[in-house]
Coordinates of C-alpha atoms in Angstrom, one line a residue:
Chain A
X12 CA 98.3 358.5 25.4
X13 CA 95.7 360.7 27.0
X14 CA 92.4 360.4 25.3
X15 CA 91.2 363.6 23.6
X16 CA 87.9 364.8 24.9
X17 CA 85.8 365.9 22.0
X18 CA 82.3 367.4 22.3
X19 CA 80.1 365.6 19.8
X20 CA 77.1 367.6 20.9
X21 CA 75.8 370.4 18.7
X22 CA 76.6 368.5 15.5
X23 CA 74.6 365.9 13.8
X24 CA 75.8 362.5 14.8
X25 CA 75.3 359.4 12.6
X26 CA 75.3 356.3 14.7
X27 CA 75.1 352.9 13.3
X28 CA 75.3 349.5 14.8
X29 CA 74.5 346.2 13.4
X30 CA 71.4 346.1 15.6
X31 CA 70.3 349.6 14.9
X32 CA 71.2 349.8 11.3
X33 CA 67.6 349.8 10.1
X34 CA 66.7 352.5 12.6
X35 CA 69.4 354.9 11.5
X36 CA 69.6 354.0 7.9
X37 CA 67.4 356.8 6.7
X38 CA 69.4 359.5 8.4
X39 CA 72.6 357.9 7.2
X40 CA 71.5 357.7 3.6
X41 CA 70.2 361.3 3.6
X42 CA 73.5 362.4 4.9
X43 CA 75.3 360.6 2.2
X44 CA 73.0 362.2 -0.3
X45 CA 74.2 365.5 0.9
X46 CA 77.8 365.2 0.0
X47 CA 80.4 367.8 0.4
X48 CA 79.3 369.1 -3.0
X49 CA 80.7 372.5 -3.1
X50 CA 84.1 371.3 -2.0
X51 CA 83.7 367.7 -3.0
X52 CA 85.9 367.7 -6.1
X53 CA 88.6 369.5 -4.3
X54 CA 88.7 367.0 -1.5
X55 CA 88.4 364.1 -3.9
X56 CA 91.4 365.2 -5.8
X57 CA 93.2 366.0 -2.6
X58 CA 92.2 362.6 -1.1
X59 CA 93.2 360.5 -4.1
X60 CA 96.1 362.4 -5.4
X61 CA 97.8 363.3 -2.1
X62 CA 100.0 361.1 -0.1
X63 CA 97.9 361.7 3.0
X64 CA 96.8 358.5 4.8
X65 CA 93.3 357.3 4.2
X66 CA 92.8 357.0 7.9
X67 CA 94.6 359.1 10.4
X68 CA 94.1 358.0 14.0
X69 CA 93.8 361.2 16.0
X70 CA 93.7 359.5 19.4
X71 CA 94.0 356.0 20.5
X72 CA 93.7 354.0 23.7
X73 CA 96.9 352.8 25.3
X74 CA 98.0 349.3 24.3
X75 CA 96.2 346.6 26.2
X76 CA 99.2 344.4 26.5
X77 CA 102.9 344.4 25.8
X78 CA 103.3 340.8 24.6
X79 CA 104.1 341.0 20.9
X80 CA 104.8 337.3 20.8
X81 CA 101.2 336.3 20.5
X82 CA 98.6 337.2 17.9
X83 CA 96.4 339.2 20.4
X84 CA 99.4 341.0 21.8
X85 CA 100.7 341.8 18.3
X86 CA 97.2 343.1 17.2
X87 CA 96.6 345.1 20.4
X88 CA 99.9 346.8 20.4
X89 CA 100.1 347.5 16.7
X90 CA 98.6 350.9 16.8
X91 CA 100.7 352.1 19.7
X92 CA 104.4 352.3 19.8
X93 CA 105.8 348.9 19.2
X94 CA 108.7 347.9 21.3
X95 CA 111.4 347.2 18.8
X96 CA 113.6 345.6 21.4
X97 CA 111.3 342.7 22.0
X98 CA 112.4 339.2 21.3
X99 CA 110.2 336.1 21.3
X100 CA 113.2 333.8 20.9
X101 CA 112.1 332.2 17.6
X102 CA 114.5 331.0 15.0
X103 CA 114.4 332.3 11.4
X104 CA 113.7 330.3 8.2
X105 CA 117.4 330.6 7.4
X106 CA 118.3 328.7 10.6
X107 CA 115.8 326.0 10.0
X108 CA 116.9 325.6 6.4
X109 CA 120.3 324.6 7.6
X110 CA 119.2 322.7 10.7
X111 CA 116.1 321.0 9.5
X112 CA 114.9 318.3 11.9
X113 CA 115.0 314.8 10.4
X114 CA 111.7 313.8 11.9
X115 CA 109.8 316.3 9.8
X116 CA 111.7 315.7 6.5
X117 CA 108.8 313.8 4.9
X118 CA 106.0 316.0 6.4
X119 CA 103.9 317.6 3.7
X120 CA 102.8 321.2 4.1
X121 CA 99.2 320.3 3.1
X122 CA 99.0 317.5 5.7
X123 CA 100.1 319.7 8.5
X124 CA 98.1 322.9 7.6
X125 CA 95.1 321.4 5.7
X126 CA 95.8 323.2 2.5
X127 CA 98.4 324.7 0.2
X128 CA 99.7 328.2 -0.3
X129 CA 100.4 329.9 -3.6
X130 CA 103.3 331.2 -5.6
X131 CA 103.9 334.7 -6.7
X132 CA 101.5 334.5 -9.6
X133 CA 98.7 333.0 -7.4
X134 CA 99.0 329.5 -8.6
X135 CA 98.5 326.9 -5.9
X136 CA 101.4 324.7 -4.8
X137 CA 101.6 321.0 -5.4
X138 CA 100.0 319.3 -2.5
X139 CA 102.9 317.0 -2.1
X140 CA 105.4 319.8 -1.3
X141 CA 107.2 319.2 2.0
X142 CA 108.0 321.5 4.8
X143 CA 111.7 321.2 4.0
X144 CA 111.1 322.0 0.3
X145 CA 109.1 325.1 1.3
X146 CA 112.1 326.4 3.3
X147 CA 114.1 326.3 0.1
X148 CA 111.5 328.1 -2.0
X149 CA 112.6 331.3 -3.7
X150 CA 110.6 334.4 -3.5
X151 CA 108.5 333.9 -6.7
X152 CA 107.6 330.4 -5.5
X153 CA 106.1 331.6 -2.2
X154 CA 103.9 334.7 -2.2
X155 CA 104.9 337.1 0.6
X156 CA 107.3 334.3 1.8
X157 CA 104.2 333.3 3.9
X158 CA 104.9 329.6 3.5
X159 CA 108.5 329.9 4.6
X160 CA 107.6 331.8 7.7
X161 CA 104.8 329.5 8.5
X162 CA 107.1 326.5 8.4
X163 CA 109.8 328.3 10.5
X164 CA 107.2 329.4 13.1
X165 CA 105.8 325.9 13.2
X166 CA 109.2 324.5 14.0
X167 CA 109.8 327.2 16.6
X168 CA 106.5 326.0 18.3
X169 CA 107.6 322.4 18.1
X170 CA 110.7 323.3 20.0
X171 CA 109.1 325.9 22.1
X172 CA 110.3 324.5 25.4
X173 CA 114.0 324.5 24.4
X174 CA 113.6 327.9 22.7
X175 CA 111.4 329.5 25.4
X176 CA 109.1 330.3 22.5
X177 CA 105.6 331.5 23.5
X178 CA 103.4 330.0 20.9
X179 CA 102.1 326.4 20.9
X180 CA 101.9 324.2 17.8
X181 CA 98.1 324.3 17.9
X182 CA 98.1 328.1 17.7
X183 CA 100.5 328.3 14.8
X184 CA 98.6 325.6 12.9
X185 CA 95.3 327.3 13.5
X186 CA 96.7 330.7 12.3
X187 CA 98.0 329.2 9.1
X188 CA 94.9 327.1 8.4
X189 CA 92.7 330.1 8.8
X190 CA 94.7 332.1 6.3
X191 CA 94.8 329.2 3.8
X192 CA 91.0 328.6 4.0
X193 CA 89.6 332.1 4.6
X194 CA 92.3 334.5 3.6
X195 CA 92.7 335.9 7.1
X196 CA 93.3 334.9 10.7
X197 CA 90.8 336.2 13.3
X198 CA 92.1 336.5 16.8
X199 CA 89.4 335.2 19.1
X200 CA 90.3 337.5 22.0
X201 CA 90.3 340.8 20.1
X202 CA 88.2 340.0 17.1
X203 CA 90.9 341.7 15.0
X204 CA 92.2 340.0 11.8
X205 CA 95.4 339.6 9.9
X206 CA 95.8 338.8 6.3
X207 CA 98.7 336.6 4.9
X208 CA 101.1 339.4 4.7
X209 CA 100.4 340.6 8.2
X210 CA 100.6 337.1 9.6
X211 CA 104.0 336.8 7.9
X212 CA 105.1 340.1 9.5
X213 CA 103.8 338.8 12.9
X214 CA 105.7 335.5 12.5
X215 CA 108.8 337.3 11.4
X216 CA 108.6 339.5 14.5
X217 CA 108.8 336.5 16.8
X218 CA 112.4 335.6 15.7
X219 CA 115.6 336.7 17.4
Chain B
X19 CA 91.8 330.5 -1.7
X20 CA 88.7 332.7 -2.2
X21 CA 88.5 336.5 -2.3
X22 CA 87.7 337.9 1.1
X23 CA 84.4 339.7 1.5
X24 CA 84.5 342.6 3.9
X25 CA 81.7 344.1 6.0
X26 CA 81.1 346.1 9.1
X27 CA 82.4 344.3 12.3
X28 CA 79.6 342.8 14.4
X29 CA 78.5 345.2 17.1
X30 CA 80.6 348.1 15.7
X31 CA 79.3 351.4 16.9
X32 CA 80.4 354.4 14.8
X33 CA 79.8 358.0 15.2
X34 CA 80.5 360.4 12.3
X35 CA 81.1 364.1 12.5
X36 CA 81.7 366.4 9.5
X37 CA 83.2 369.9 9.6
X38 CA 83.5 371.8 6.3
X39 CA 84.2 368.6 4.4
X40 CA 86.6 367.0 6.9
X41 CA 85.1 363.8 8.4
X42 CA 86.0 362.4 11.8
X43 CA 84.9 359.0 13.0
X44 CA 84.6 358.0 16.6
X45 CA 84.7 354.2 17.0
X46 CA 82.9 353.7 20.3
X47 CA 84.1 350.1 20.8
X48 CA 87.7 351.2 20.9
X49 CA 87.3 354.8 21.9
X50 CA 89.5 355.7 19.0
X51 CA 89.0 358.8 16.9
X52 CA 90.0 358.8 13.2
X53 CA 90.1 361.4 10.5
X54 CA 89.1 359.9 7.2
X55 CA 89.9 360.9 3.7
X56 CA 87.1 361.3 1.2
X57 CA 87.9 357.9 -0.3
X58 CA 87.8 356.3 3.1
X59 CA 84.5 357.9 4.0
X60 CA 82.9 356.8 0.7
X61 CA 84.3 353.3 0.9
X62 CA 83.4 352.7 4.5
X63 CA 79.9 353.9 3.9
X64 CA 79.6 351.5 0.9
X65 CA 80.8 348.6 3.1
X66 CA 78.2 349.6 5.7
X67 CA 75.5 349.4 3.1
X68 CA 76.7 346.0 1.7
X69 CA 79.7 343.8 2.2
X70 CA 82.1 343.7 -0.7
X71 CA 85.4 342.3 -1.9
X72 CA 88.4 344.6 -2.4
X73 CA 87.8 344.7 -6.2
X74 CA 84.1 345.4 -5.9
X75 CA 84.8 348.2 -3.4
X76 CA 87.3 349.8 -5.7
X77 CA 84.8 349.9 -8.5
X78 CA 81.9 351.1 -6.4
X79 CA 84.0 353.8 -4.7
X80 CA 85.3 355.1 -8.1
X81 CA 81.7 355.1 -9.4
X82 CA 80.4 357.0 -6.3
X83 CA 83.2 359.6 -6.5
X84 CA 83.1 359.8 -10.2
X85 CA 86.8 359.1 -10.5
X86 CA 88.9 356.6 -12.5
X87 CA 89.8 353.2 -11.2
X88 CA 93.6 353.6 -11.1
X89 CA 96.6 352.5 -9.1
X90 CA 96.4 355.3 -6.5
X91 CA 92.8 354.4 -5.8
X92 CA 93.6 350.7 -5.5
X93 CA 96.4 351.6 -3.1
X94 CA 94.1 353.7 -1.0
X95 CA 91.5 350.9 -0.8
X96 CA 94.2 348.3 0.0
X97 CA 95.4 350.6 2.8
X98 CA 91.9 351.4 4.0
X99 CA 90.8 347.8 4.3
X100 CA 94.0 346.8 6.1
X101 CA 93.6 349.7 8.6
X102 CA 89.9 349.2 9.1
X103 CA 90.6 345.5 9.8
X104 CA 93.3 346.2 12.3
X105 CA 91.1 348.8 14.0
X106 CA 88.3 346.2 14.4
X107 CA 85.9 348.3 12.4
X108 CA 85.4 345.7 9.6
X109 CA 85.8 342.0 9.4
X110 CA 85.7 339.2 6.9
X111 CA 82.1 338.1 6.4
X112 CA 80.3 335.3 4.7
X113 CA 79.7 336.2 1.0

């Protein structure tokens, strides 16, 4: 997408950075004290009651990478046109439920990921729940189905050589652990973050 | 699992422009330009002032705009936080 050249000169610009926040704070505050008063209510009603998006991206840079099988690739390409034909060769929770590897049958979710997830009401799981049991959870037992997809993605990573699956076990574990402990995963290469639902969507996108 | 506190992403450089009530945001780090709704403008400026959780941001935004805390506002804030996070404009911060 060609970047739109906008002339920002001639209008007051409010610039703020973490370093310059103090320097520019007065100007920023004074601008905020001059709201769109005459048309404020109209736009408020329009903004809240309408179905318009809260943020509309007018122009964006082209995607930095086309690899949607990694967190950075997924995050970088998310604002562009995702390639719906991509396949990362992963197997779904449904497959793993019916072909669960014996060697993991006693592995607890908490032992592997350093914590537990929650059910639909927000109540924490029993710390003794196993990976196999998670795959059999119904929707209300596993918020967003995050746990189910975490287990499936972990197993895909364990068998990544056979599956030609791009993510390593350490990466999957790190992603899940961050979500369990902080609520989000932060990708180190982009600085962008994903919450549990977004991570679930990302994991799901890596299946056949 | 604790509730996430959101704040401006470290090093984020934002430039605002306003034309007759419509606000455009230029995010220098990504070279992206975004048009923001009034709710988005208010909420983002509140986050720039002070990091906040989703729930706190809803309350503060409603108070600033003198509107009710209702489902549409909650949806707007949910959507806003998700988008701002994906755009790299905000990040989870230490409470």
